[in-house]
mmCIF file of C-alpha atoms in Angstrom:
data_model
loop_
_atom_site.group_PDB
_atom_site.id
_atom_site.type_symbol
_atom_site.label_atom_id
_atom_site.label_comp_id
_atom_site.label_asym_id
_atom_site.label_seq_id
_atom_site.Cartn_x
_atom_site.Cartn_y
_atom_site.Cartn_z
ATOM 1 C CA MET A 265 172.454 24.633 237.868
ATOM 2 C CA CYS A 266 170.770 27.807 237.088
ATOM 3 C CA ALA A 267 171.448 30.622 239.482
ATOM 4 C CA GLU A 268 167.672 31.468 239.531
ATOM 5 C CA ARG A 269 167.097 28.211 241.372
ATOM 6 C CA VAL A 270 169.462 29.275 244.245
ATOM 7 C CA ARG A 271 167.746 30.826 247.175
ATOM 8 C CA PHE A 272 169.225 32.258 250.435
ATOM 9 C CA GLU A 273 167.156 33.253 253.435
ATOM 10 C CA SER A 274 169.986 35.517 254.558
ATOM 11 C CA VAL A 275 173.502 36.218 253.845
ATOM 12 C CA ASP A 276 175.664 38.457 256.032
ATOM 13 C CA VAL A 277 179.050 39.964 255.738
ATOM 14 C CA ARG A 278 180.906 37.043 257.299
ATOM 15 C CA ASP A 279 179.540 34.737 254.533
ATOM 16 C CA VAL A 280 181.147 37.181 251.846
ATOM 17 C CA GLY A 281 184.356 37.323 253.819
ATOM 18 C CA SER A 282 184.664 33.488 254.177
ATOM 19 C CA LEU A 283 184.013 33.201 250.390
ATOM 20 C CA VAL A 284 186.803 35.714 249.600
ATOM 21 C CA CYS A 285 189.130 34.046 252.036
ATOM 22 C CA GLU A 286 188.579 30.649 250.294
ATOM 23 C CA GLU A 287 189.062 32.040 246.889
ATOM 24 C CA LEU A 288 192.295 33.712 247.657
ATOM 25 C CA ALA A 289 193.677 30.676 249.326
ATOM 26 C CA VAL A 290 192.776 28.188 246.475
ATOM 27 C CA SER A 291 192.576 30.189 243.258
ATOM 28 C CA SER A 292 195.601 31.907 241.717
ATOM 29 C CA ALA A 293 193.361 33.355 239.032
ATOM 30 C CA PHE A 294 191.287 35.076 241.688
ATOM 31 C CA ARG A 295 194.405 36.289 243.387
ATOM 32 C CA SER A 296 195.569 37.744 240.098
ATOM 33 C CA TRP A 297 192.148 39.376 239.494
ATOM 34 C CA LEU A 298 192.346 41.133 242.865
ATOM 35 C CA LEU A 299 196.074 42.154 242.390
ATOM 36 C CA GLU A 300 195.271 43.642 239.021
ATOM 37 C CA ARG A 301 192.692 46.022 240.694
ATOM 38 C CA LEU A 302 195.440 47.032 243.008
ATOM 39 C CA ASP A 303 197.880 47.723 240.379
ATOM 40 C CA LEU A 304 199.980 45.062 241.869
ATOM 41 C CA SER A 305 200.010 42.670 238.829
ATOM 42 C CA LEU A 306 203.940 42.255 239.470
ATOM 43 C CA LEU A 307 203.078 40.267 242.459
ATOM 44 C CA GLU A 308 201.034 37.630 240.533
ATOM 45 C CA SER A 309 204.033 35.249 240.456
ATOM 46 C CA GLY A 310 204.922 35.897 244.072
ATOM 47 C CA THR A 311 204.893 33.072 246.778
ATOM 48 C CA LEU A 312 201.711 32.739 248.872
ATOM 49 C CA VAL A 313 202.679 33.391 252.551
ATOM 50 C CA CYS A 314 199.279 33.300 254.162
ATOM 51 C CA VAL A 315 195.468 33.753 253.745
ATOM 52 C CA ARG A 316 193.513 34.393 256.862
ATOM 53 C CA ASP A 317 190.247 35.697 258.468
ATOM 54 C CA ALA A 318 191.254 38.795 260.260
ATOM 55 C CA ILE A 319 188.081 39.179 262.372
ATOM 56 C CA ASP A 320 189.929 39.565 265.533
ATOM 57 C CA ASP A 321 192.021 42.221 264.120
ATOM 58 C CA HIS A 322 189.031 44.193 263.344
ATOM 59 C CA GLU A 323 187.363 43.497 266.720
ATOM 60 C CA THR A 324 184.076 42.850 265.183
ATOM 61 C CA THR A 325 181.141 42.763 267.639
ATOM 62 C CA ASP A 326 178.516 41.601 265.294
ATOM 63 C CA PRO A 327 179.838 39.494 262.452
ATOM 64 C CA THR A 328 176.522 39.420 260.688
ATOM 65 C CA ARG A 329 176.762 43.091 259.982
ATOM 66 C CA ASP A 330 180.137 44.645 260.939
ATOM 67 C CA PRO A 331 182.914 44.760 258.394
ATOM 68 C CA ILE A 332 184.930 41.615 258.056
ATOM 69 C CA GLY A 333 188.662 41.414 257.283
ATOM 70 C CA VAL A 334 190.485 39.034 255.091
ATOM 71 C CA GLU A 335 194.280 39.159 254.831
ATOM 72 C CA LEU A 336 196.452 37.940 251.904
ATOM 73 C CA GLY A 337 200.260 37.701 252.270
ATOM 74 C CA LEU A 338 202.672 37.430 249.343
ATOM 75 C CA GLU A 339 206.379 37.412 249.057
ATOM 76 C CA SER A 340 208.181 38.582 245.787
ATOM 77 C CA ASP A 341 211.689 39.569 245.270
ATOM 78 C CA ASP A 342 212.485 39.124 249.011
ATOM 79 C CA GLU A 343 209.878 41.630 249.932
ATOM 80 C CA ARG A 344 206.645 40.830 251.851
ATOM 81 C CA HIS A 345 203.242 42.362 250.837
ATOM 82 C CA LEU A 346 200.126 42.168 252.912
ATOM 83 C CA ILE A 347 196.788 42.792 251.221
ATOM 84 C CA VAL A 348 193.799 43.531 253.796
ATOM 85 C CA VAL A 349 190.485 43.260 252.172
ATOM 86 C CA THR A 350 187.698 44.669 254.338
ATOM 87 C CA ALA A 351 184.197 43.307 253.208
ATOM 88 C CA ALA A 352 181.287 45.512 254.218
ATOM 89 C CA ARG A 353 177.527 45.344 253.330
ATOM 90 C CA GLY A 354 176.829 49.012 253.249
ATOM 91 C CA ASP A 355 173.311 49.991 254.176
ATOM 92 C CA GLY A 356 171.557 53.048 252.560
ATOM 93 C CA ASP A 357 172.985 56.488 253.325
ATOM 94 C CA ALA A 358 175.214 55.228 256.173
ATOM 95 C CA PRO A 359 178.950 54.901 255.227
ATOM 96 C CA PRO A 360 180.274 51.404 254.546
ATOM 97 C CA LEU A 361 182.838 51.997 257.146
ATOM 98 C CA SER A 362 182.451 53.750 260.496
ATOM 99 C CA ALA A 363 184.979 56.195 261.767
ATOM 100 C CA ALA A 364 186.044 53.520 264.312
ATOM 101 C CA VAL A 365 186.531 50.779 261.588
ATOM 102 C CA ARG A 366 188.534 53.236 259.395
ATOM 103 C CA GLU A 367 190.794 53.942 262.273
ATOM 104 C CA ARG A 368 191.260 50.215 262.950
ATOM 105 C CA ILE A 369 192.202 49.700 259.285
ATOM 106 C CA ARG A 370 194.769 52.512 259.510
ATOM 107 C CA ALA A 371 196.124 50.970 262.693
ATOM 108 C CA ARG A 372 196.434 47.540 261.072
ATOM 109 C CA ARG A 373 198.354 49.099 258.197
ATOM 110 C CA ASP A 374 200.760 50.691 260.668
ATOM 111 C CA ARG A 375 201.294 47.508 262.647
ATOM 112 C CA ALA A 376 201.950 45.456 259.426
ATOM 113 C CA LEU A 377 204.458 48.054 258.353
ATOM 114 C CA GLY A 378 206.084 48.143 261.628
ATOM 115 C CA ALA A 379 206.492 44.459 261.827
ATOM 116 C CA GLU A 380 207.273 41.729 259.177
ATOM 117 C CA TRP A 381 205.643 43.277 256.075
ATOM 118 C CA ASP A 382 207.465 45.536 253.605
ATOM 119 C CA ASP A 383 204.129 46.860 251.969
ATOM 120 C CA CYS A 384 200.468 46.960 253.063
ATOM 121 C CA ARG A 385 197.590 47.726 250.871
ATOM 122 C CA THR A 386 193.877 47.990 252.047
ATOM 123 C CA VAL A 387 190.816 47.265 249.991
ATOM 124 C CA LEU A 388 187.169 47.996 250.611
ATOM 125 C CA LEU A 389 184.724 45.341 249.158
ATOM 126 C CA ALA A 390 181.236 46.763 249.312
ATOM 127 C CA PRO A 391 178.194 47.464 247.216
ATOM 128 C CA ALA A 392 178.808 49.747 244.342
ATOM 129 C CA ASP A 393 176.332 52.391 245.586
ATOM 130 C CA ALA A 394 177.819 52.363 248.945
ATOM 131 C CA ILE A 395 181.327 52.932 247.470
ATOM 132 C CA GLU A 396 180.028 55.857 245.409
ATOM 133 C CA THR A 397 178.836 57.836 248.486
ATOM 134 C CA ALA A 398 181.961 56.774 250.728
ATOM 135 C CA ASP A 399 183.949 59.949 250.297
ATOM 136 C CA ASP A 400 185.509 59.742 253.725
ATOM 137 C CA THR A 401 186.389 56.027 253.361
ATOM 138 C CA GLN A 402 189.167 56.836 250.663
ATOM 139 C CA SER A 403 191.643 58.044 253.476
ATOM 140 C CA ALA A 404 191.483 54.508 254.986
ATOM 141 C CA VAL A 405 191.747 52.304 251.893
ATOM 142 C CA ASP A 406 194.056 52.185 248.827
ATOM 143 C CA ALA A 407 191.386 50.749 246.500
ATOM 144 C CA THR A 408 187.711 49.789 246.394
ATOM 145 C CA LEU A 409 186.077 46.642 244.825
ATOM 146 C CA SER A 410 182.408 46.566 244.244
ATOM 147 C CA LEU A 411 180.341 43.429 245.431
ATOM 148 C CA GLU A 412 178.735 43.526 241.890
ATOM 149 C CA SER A 413 182.140 43.024 240.226
ATOM 150 C CA LEU A 414 182.780 40.072 242.515
ATOM 151 C CA ARG A 415 179.418 38.587 241.653
ATOM 152 C CA ASP A 416 180.068 39.076 237.942
ATOM 153 C CA ARG A 417 183.578 37.544 238.325
ATOM 154 C CA LEU A 418 182.183 34.461 239.877
ATOM 155 C CA ALA A 419 179.255 34.144 237.440
ATOM 156 C CA ALA A 420 181.625 34.353 234.471
ATOM 157 C CA ARG A 421 183.098 30.917 235.328
ATOM 158 C CA ASP A 422 179.946 29.521 233.943
ATOM 159 C CA THR A 423 179.978 26.616 236.364
ATOM 160 C CA ASP A 424 177.513 25.288 238.914
ATOM 161 C CA ARG A 425 179.973 26.281 241.760
ATOM 162 C CA GLY A 426 180.476 29.768 240.208
ATOM 163 C CA ASP A 427 176.704 30.210 239.695
ATOM 164 C CA TYR A 428 176.180 29.317 243.348
ATOM 165 C CA ARG A 429 178.735 31.729 244.682
ATOM 166 C CA ALA A 430 177.529 34.489 242.475
ATOM 167 C CA ALA A 431 174.088 34.117 243.900
ATOM 168 C CA LEU A 432 175.348 34.146 247.397
ATOM 169 C CA VAL A 433 177.194 37.476 246.777
ATOM 170 C CA ALA A 434 173.999 38.735 244.962
ATOM 171 C CA ALA A 435 171.972 37.978 248.119
ATOM 172 C CA ALA A 436 174.402 39.975 250.099
ATOM 173 C CA ILE A 437 173.852 42.817 247.962
ATOM 174 C CA GLU A 438 170.122 42.471 247.978
ATOM 175 C CA GLY A 439 170.043 41.941 251.768
ATOM 176 C CA GLY A 440 171.870 45.310 252.393
ATOM 177 C CA ALA A 441 169.348 47.132 250.312
ATOM 178 C CA ARG A 442 166.412 45.311 252.091
ATOM 179 C CA ALA A 443 167.947 46.308 255.484
ATOM 180 C CA SER A 444 168.479 49.858 254.373
ATOM 181 C CA ASP A 445 164.799 50.148 253.203
ATOM 182 C CA GLY A 446 163.622 48.642 256.517
ATOM 183 C CA ARG A 447 165.602 51.293 258.474
ATOM 184 C CA ALA A 448 164.371 54.043 256.135
ATOM 185 C CA ALA A 449 160.743 52.880 256.866
ATOM 186 C CA ALA A 450 161.387 52.747 260.428
ATOM 187 C CA HIS A 451 162.838 56.245 260.537
ATOM 188 C CA ASP A 452 159.803 57.455 258.538
ATOM 189 C CA ARG A 453 157.389 56.004 261.063
ATOM 190 C CA THR A 454 159.322 57.360 264.033
ATOM 191 C CA ARG A 455 159.475 60.724 262.304
ATOM 192 C CA ALA A 456 155.687 60.701 261.753
ATOM 193 C CA VAL A 457 155.067 59.842 265.361
ATOM 194 C CA VAL A 458 157.425 62.669 266.637
ATOM 195 C CA ASP A 459 155.884 65.330 264.163
ATOM 196 C CA ARG A 460 152.326 64.299 265.579
ATOM 197 C CA TYR A 461 153.612 64.386 269.112
ATOM 198 C CA GLU A 462 155.112 67.986 268.696
ATOM 199 C CA SER A 463 151.816 69.131 267.030
ATOM 200 C CA PHE A 464 149.776 67.560 270.043
ATOM 201 C CA VAL A 465 152.036 69.397 272.524
ATOM 202 C CA ALA A 466 152.172 72.670 270.687
ATOM 203 C CA GLU A 467 148.297 73.007 270.682
ATOM 204 C CA ARG A 468 147.938 72.444 274.295
ATOM 205 C CA GLU A 469 151.139 73.715 275.838
ATOM 206 C CA PRO A 470 152.467 76.313 273.284
ATOM 207 C CA ALA A 471 155.161 77.440 275.843
ATOM 208 C CA LEU A 472 156.894 74.048 275.539
ATOM 209 C CA GLU A 473 159.375 73.081 272.929
ATOM 210 C CA ILE A 474 160.172 69.583 271.771
ATOM 211 C CA GLU A 475 163.555 68.564 270.381
ATOM 212 C CA ALA A 476 163.959 65.098 268.900
ATOM 213 C CA ASP A 477 166.878 62.911 269.995
ATOM 214 C CA PRO A 478 169.716 62.924 267.386
ATOM 215 C CA THR A 479 169.150 59.189 266.804
ATOM 216 C CA LEU A 480 166.418 60.214 264.408
ATOM 217 C CA ASP A 481 169.065 61.792 262.079
ATOM 218 C CA PRO A 482 169.393 59.332 259.138
ATOM 219 C CA ASP A 483 172.723 60.862 258.189
ATOM 220 C CA LEU A 484 174.408 59.791 261.592
ATOM 221 C CA GLU A 485 177.417 57.679 260.832
ATOM 222 C CA SER A 486 176.886 54.122 261.796
ATOM 223 C CA GLY A 487 179.140 52.761 264.459
ATOM 224 C CA GLY A 488 178.819 55.787 266.728
ATOM 225 C CA ALA A 489 176.589 55.809 269.854
ATOM 226 C CA GLU A 490 175.100 52.385 270.658
ATOM 227 C CA THR A 491 171.579 53.581 270.084
ATOM 228 C CA SER A 492 168.739 52.258 268.030
ATOM 229 C CA PRO A 493 168.147 54.291 264.766
ATOM 230 C CA THR A 494 164.461 54.029 265.513
ATOM 231 C CA ALA A 495 164.597 55.101 269.181
ATOM 232 C CA ALA A 496 162.996 58.415 270.122
ATOM 233 C CA THR A 497 163.876 60.169 273.399
ATOM 234 C CA LEU A 498 162.289 63.703 273.210
ATOM 235 C CA ALA A 499 163.766 66.578 275.227
ATOM 236 C CA ILE A 500 161.089 68.950 276.561
ATOM 237 C CA GLU A 501 162.224 72.575 276.841
ATOM 238 C CA SER A 502 160.527 75.313 278.941
ATOM 239 C CA PRO A 503 161.460 78.857 279.942
ATOM 240 C CA SER A 504 160.185 78.060 283.523
ATOM 241 C CA PHE A 505 162.749 75.286 284.099
ATOM 242 C CA GLY A 506 165.193 75.440 286.885
ATOM 243 C CA ASP A 507 168.881 75.926 286.092
ATOM 244 C CA GLU A 508 170.270 72.946 284.105
ATOM 245 C CA HIS A 509 167.126 70.890 284.700
ATOM 246 C CA ARG A 510 166.181 68.535 281.918
ATOM 247 C CA LEU A 511 162.893 66.920 280.965
ATOM 248 C CA VAL A 512 162.926 63.922 278.597
ATOM 249 C CA HIS A 513 160.236 61.639 277.382
ATOM 250 C CA ASP A 514 161.358 58.174 276.218
ATOM 251 C CA LEU A 515 158.494 57.102 273.916
ATOM 252 C CA GLU A 516 159.178 53.571 273.676
ATOM 253 C CA ALA A 517 160.152 52.980 277.258
ATOM 254 C CA GLY A 518 157.119 54.927 278.407
ATOM 255 C CA THR A 519 158.816 57.103 280.965
ATOM 256 C CA VAL A 520 158.915 60.829 281.504
ATOM 257 C CA GLU A 521 162.077 62.099 283.571
ATOM 258 C CA LEU A 522 163.074 65.299 285.221
ATOM 259 C CA ARG A 523 166.843 65.267 285.725
ATOM 260 C CA ILE A 524 168.261 67.614 288.378
ATOM 261 C CA PRO A 525 172.138 67.697 288.253
ATOM 262 C CA GLY A 526 174.055 67.686 291.393
ATOM 263 C CA ALA A 527 171.094 66.696 293.609
ATOM 264 C CA ALA A 528 171.708 62.937 293.965
ATOM 265 C CA ASP A 529 173.088 63.127 297.445
ATOM 266 C CA HIS A 530 169.858 64.986 298.644
ATOM 267 C CA LEU A 531 167.405 62.333 297.455
ATOM 268 C CA ARG A 532 165.978 61.779 300.999
ATOM 269 C CA SER A 533 165.777 65.538 301.926
ATOM 270 C CA PHE A 534 164.425 66.268 298.385
ATOM 271 C CA ALA A 535 161.667 63.621 298.989
ATOM 272 C CA ALA A 536 160.781 65.072 302.394
ATOM 273 C CA ARG A 537 160.735 68.754 301.293
ATOM 274 C CA TYR A 538 158.595 68.271 298.256
ATOM 275 C CA ALA A 539 156.416 65.541 299.501
ATOM 276 C CA SER A 540 153.236 67.598 299.280
ATOM 277 C CA VAL A 541 153.697 68.244 295.523
ATOM 278 C CA LEU A 542 155.214 64.974 294.420
ATOM 279 C CA SER A 543 152.649 62.674 292.664
ATOM 280 C CA PRO A 544 152.510 59.211 294.436
ATOM 281 C CA ALA A 545 153.283 57.936 290.849
ATOM 282 C CA THR A 546 156.809 59.494 290.863
ATOM 283 C CA SER A 547 159.886 57.443 291.398
ATOM 284 C CA LEU A 548 163.047 59.165 292.846
ATOM 285 C CA LEU A 549 166.245 57.615 291.589
ATOM 286 C CA THR A 550 169.904 58.666 291.095
ATOM 287 C CA ASP A 551 172.056 58.558 288.038
ATOM 288 C CA GLY A 552 175.567 59.714 288.672
ATOM 289 C CA ASP A 553 175.347 63.091 290.544
ATOM 290 C CA ALA A 554 171.844 63.744 289.062
ATOM 291 C CA LEU A 555 168.548 63.188 290.950
ATOM 292 C CA VAL A 556 165.936 61.710 288.546
ATOM 293 C CA LEU A 557 162.185 62.049 289.076
ATOM 294 C CA ARG A 558 160.565 59.478 286.789
ATOM 295 C CA ARG A 559 156.899 58.995 285.831
ATOM 296 C CA SER A 560 155.579 55.906 283.926
ATOM 297 C CA VAL A 561 153.336 56.737 281.038
ATOM 298 C CA PRO A 562 151.905 54.634 278.151
ATOM 299 C CA ALA A 563 154.625 53.506 275.894
ATOM 300 C CA ILE A 564 154.396 54.302 272.181
ATOM 301 C CA ASP A 565 155.309 51.558 269.785
ATOM 302 C CA LEU A 566 157.377 53.263 266.994
ATOM 303 C CA GLU A 567 157.355 50.089 264.716
ATOM 304 C CA GLY A 568 153.808 50.509 263.819
ATOM 305 C CA GLY A 569 152.231 47.568 265.758
ATOM 306 C CA SER A 570 149.923 47.810 268.681
ATOM 307 C CA GLY A 571 151.189 47.672 272.141
ATOM 308 C CA ASP A 572 149.675 48.617 275.478
ATOM 309 C CA GLY A 573 147.041 50.360 273.595
ATOM 310 C CA SER A 574 149.446 53.301 272.857
ATOM 311 C CA VAL A 575 149.609 53.079 269.008
ATOM 312 C CA GLY A 576 147.053 52.865 266.380
ATOM 313 C CA GLY A 577 145.400 49.596 265.387
ATOM 314 C CA GLU A 578 142.280 47.957 266.739
ATOM 315 C CA GLY A 579 141.221 49.256 270.049
ATOM 316 C CA SER A 580 143.206 52.623 269.945
ATOM 317 C CA GLY A 581 140.855 55.381 270.575
ATOM 318 C CA GLY A 582 142.620 58.105 268.566
ATOM 319 C CA ASP A 583 142.255 61.772 269.502
ATOM 320 C CA GLU A 584 138.602 62.809 270.147
ATOM 321 C CA ASP A 585 139.187 66.152 268.560
ATOM 322 C CA GLY A 586 139.634 64.449 265.232
ATOM 323 C CA ASP A 587 143.398 64.661 265.088
ATOM 324 C CA ALA A 588 144.761 61.885 262.621
ATOM 325 C CA PHE A 589 146.245 59.818 265.362
ATOM 326 C CA ALA A 590 144.509 56.543 264.455
ATOM 327 C CA ASP A 591 144.523 56.487 260.538
ATOM 328 C CA ASP A 592 147.804 54.891 259.594
ATOM 329 C CA ASP A 593 150.880 52.963 260.875
ATOM 330 C CA SER A 594 152.245 55.781 262.774
ATOM 331 C CA ALA A 595 148.984 56.508 264.669
ATOM 332 C CA VAL A 596 149.290 57.352 268.342
ATOM 333 C CA ASP A 597 146.482 56.872 270.883
ATOM 334 C CA GLY A 598 145.599 60.534 271.994
ATOM 335 C CA ASP A 599 145.009 59.142 275.559
ATOM 336 C CA ALA A 600 148.608 58.111 275.666
ATOM 337 C CA LEU A 601 149.843 61.598 274.882
ATOM 338 C CA GLU A 602 147.527 63.132 277.243
ATOM 339 C CA GLY A 603 148.889 60.835 279.963
ATOM 340 C CA ALA A 604 152.542 61.999 278.912
ATOM 341 C CA LEU A 605 151.440 65.578 278.905
ATOM 342 C CA GLU A 606 149.970 65.291 282.415
ATOM 343 C CA ALA A 607 153.240 63.896 283.747
ATOM 344 C CA ILE A 608 155.200 66.554 282.032
ATOM 345 C CA ARG A 609 153.146 69.225 283.608
ATOM 346 C CA ASP A 610 153.526 67.684 287.119
ATOM 347 C CA LEU A 611 157.393 67.491 286.673
ATOM 348 C CA LEU A 612 157.608 70.974 285.228
ATOM 349 C CA ALA A 613 155.732 72.240 288.403
ATOM 350 C CA VAL A 614 158.255 70.524 290.644
ATOM 351 C CA SER A 615 161.141 72.020 288.583
ATOM 352 C CA GLU A 616 159.519 75.432 288.983
ATOM 353 C CA ARG A 617 159.387 75.114 292.743
ATOM 354 C CA VAL A 618 162.903 73.917 292.940
ATOM 355 C CA ARG A 619 164.068 76.904 290.936
ATOM 356 C CA ASP A 620 162.053 79.266 293.139
ATOM 357 C CA GLY A 621 163.168 77.547 296.332
ATOM 358 C CA ARG A 622 159.511 76.690 297.303
ATOM 359 C CA ALA A 623 158.567 73.498 299.214
#
């Protein structure tokens, strides 16, 4: 069977982990190959104690993407050795192991050494390009092993089964690259939308400053805050804001919110005091100790599709002054931005009144 005839729609990290787990369990030659790369060739004649999927030890929340652990236990000369292999797909510029996963690997090593194991070695299995950029990973693992070397090892068997498994690993490598490309494209689209948004606001309200949400930073480490890498919540700053007031525009949710810390307990009195200046379209909510004034505005689809008439595509009006808001995938309907800016002005006026103590 030629490897070229094998096709996979999708291969995730757990598929690779399961393959490695089986190989370690049934193939002494594969175990020797792994041990050689750990400079543990002396253990090749050791007794196999266990091979197990360590997904629970790694507390994985998404087995299709998050790192998967496989553990190999060997006994030699009355000493017990545990090898922990962490398989990670590695996507683009993000490190293959997040800080949280690295800490779990260290904790697993400490638990092993504090229990029935005399030695514990940790290995990262990931694409070669991810390993090359993973400087901060070295403190968590004793060795690295590229998915490419695993693929080549399996292909070298020159059997149908070896070809099949090599193709599976190759698909995992290619899938990680495609996912990375997709996220990079999404980041570029979002960045283009935000840039145009900032230009639009700067032209009409130069006193306002726009600060992009940090989720737009492609260098943020994966595994951190549970936020979408393509989400865009923009903070609007103005010198006329009240103390600690915060105005934010969530582009995709289609909301503009003024947050007033410490005012949650005064919702009713606030509504009565500022009834004459609050737009009927403003909702008053609480979030912890903060009072939130929310306005709904047209949502902006950051994925380049058309939704609610707020992003380019057929039917979006673009900007009547000729701004390039409707000539590519990141196009934004000028009417959507005008609606958002109107809500921003209204909420800014409320913030000024609160600051000055005016009803």
